[in-house]
Amino acid sequence: MYGEGILKGLGVTLSYLFKKPVTVQYPEEKAPHYPRFRGYEFVWYEDRCTGCASCAKYCPLGTIKIVTNPELQPNVGNKYGLEIFDIDTGRCMFCGLCVEACPYDALFMGSGFERATYTRRSMMVHIDELRLADKQPSAFARPHLHGVEFGERTSLTSPEAGR
Amino acid sequence: MTLKTEPIIVNIGPQHPSTHGVFRLRILFDGEVIHDVEPVFGYLHRGSEKLAEERTYTQIVTLTDRLDYLAAMSNNLSYCLSVEKLMGIEAPERAKYIRTIMAELMRISSHLMGLGFFLQDLGAFATPLMYMFREREKIMDLFEMASGARITYTYMRPGGVNDDLPPEFMPALRKFADEMPGYIDEYERLLRENEILITRTKGVGVLPRDLAINGSLSGPALRASGVPWDLRKADPYEVYSRVQFDLPVGQIGDNYDRFLVRLEEMRQSLRIVRQCMQQMPAGPFRADLPMLLRPPKGDAYAHVEGPKGELGFYLVSDGSISPYRCAIRAPSFINLSLLKEMLVGWKIADMITIVGSLDFNMGEVDR
Ligand code: SF4
Ligand code: SF4
């Protein structure tokens, strides 16, 4: 019969009338994301960071700017004081290579994704912002964070976050 | 009285929704019939090959994500294989299995998009596309578990993968592999026998076998024309020599065959994924390599069967930290080379479906 194929197809669509929708109503409800999600708000622990600038060198786009000043932190082991640690997230593509490169577990990807801004300049994350930011590290390239639930991962202190 | 008529040139694109990216066609119409076609590329040119010359070997992985952005894992794989060949190393066994699973999931995801948009072009507005988006979303979830991103994965590295599979990955993959065949059946029920689809696609845009071979087409577009050529069988890389799968081929190479070949390929990909899940060994997932690679002088070409066809990277090394030259064989670009032969003589409405059935991606065409 002509039209049989169309009816068959309509049967499929009809069956969906009685199924639960797969979408979520976004601002009220959020789809889950996974521990390794590479997101916004980099997490940076100043006490773990030595200022080695591996992250800056490894970034394909030169997004991270680091200026160290030995005089800021004299006589503290093998560590430089940091004057500038700026991440230009407007250019960052969240590839995670900087996090992978950091040898001291000082830099982590974040877990958030909502940070729309009105200006490009405000996408620049400065050192003070990184110092004060809520620490919600992602488990990307940090396998030791894997078993830690997201709720427990918020505001991890530096010894908890490192290996 | 006789009406005077004359051919007219129409620009289709670059921002026409059915051109799958920023792709422009200058078409000479006589009435509704196509007389001449001139594709215009380059709107999405980002100079990836040139950029690669000033990035280190690991950083280039991020560039490959952005070639065919619907199949980033396959691009990663092709590039990493090329670097490995250049350095004369091999990834550990586990990494090979992980990469094969990823590449096959990517193929399913890319075919879902290809089919969805093809059907959308036919006028099956949004319904099949949204069904396919739903399944693709599950694949995106799997990729997000493993790599942390949903489109630009940057998951593979020369010598393995960035990180081992997380514990939640395998159960989710198993669930997906169990559910997916049902969904593919559903797509078939939805549309395979649909009379409108059949009238619009059967015998339309026929690409004869010899022409397809002469145009060095690859991927589903070639197989739909009846040529059983697949690099996974012809030149097995990774673990394809250890898994069993069939090559679906079409009969005459029309739109309908291209549609069916893609549907069937998704089933075969699932078969490969299932076998890989069984065979996957434990062990290291990344070869012990420094962060900064310095391959010896020389050149290497490695190719994979990407979702759209043969995807190859040719790298020339001068012994420094970045390649001297990087050339990409982009399947979408070469599959478009026969567009004129396929389109001349058809009407404007068929043009949309023929272009859609080729399933190309402008990110890869313009690089
Ligand atoms: S995520 Fe990638 S682009 Fe962003 S700062 Fe790190 S290395 Fe650079
Ligand atoms: S690589 Fe790590 S330790 Fe070194 S400067 Fe960057 S964040 Fe600090």
mmCIF file of C-alpha atoms in Angstrom, chain B residues 21 79 110 194 199 212 224 264 270 293-294 305 318:
data_model
loop_
_atom_site.group_PDB
_atom_site.id
_atom_site.type_symbol
_atom_site.label_atom_id
_atom_site.label_comp_id
_atom_site.label_asym_id
_atom_site.label_seq_id
_atom_site.Cartn_x
_atom_site.Cartn_y
_atom_site.Cartn_z
ATOM 1 C CA GLY B 21 29.062 25.150 6.857
ATOM 2 C CA TYR B 79 47.757 12.757 13.540
ATOM 3 C CA SER B 110 29.546 11.634 12.786
ATOM 4 C CA ASN B 194 9.069 6.266 3.666
ATOM 5 C CA THR B 199 11.168 9.133 -4.354
ATOM 6 C CA ALA B 212 34.067 7.497 -7.976
ATOM 7 C CA ALA B 224 27.932 3.444 -1.735
ATOM 8 C CA GLU B 264 24.746 -0.083 8.270
ATOM 9 C CA LEU B 270 29.039 -1.060 17.325
ATOM 10 C CA LEU B 293 58.948 15.553 21.266
ATOM 11 C CA ARG B 294 61.855 15.785 18.865
ATOM 12 C CA GLU B 305 39.485 5.564 7.708
ATOM 13 C CA ASP B 318 63.710 18.586 10.493
#
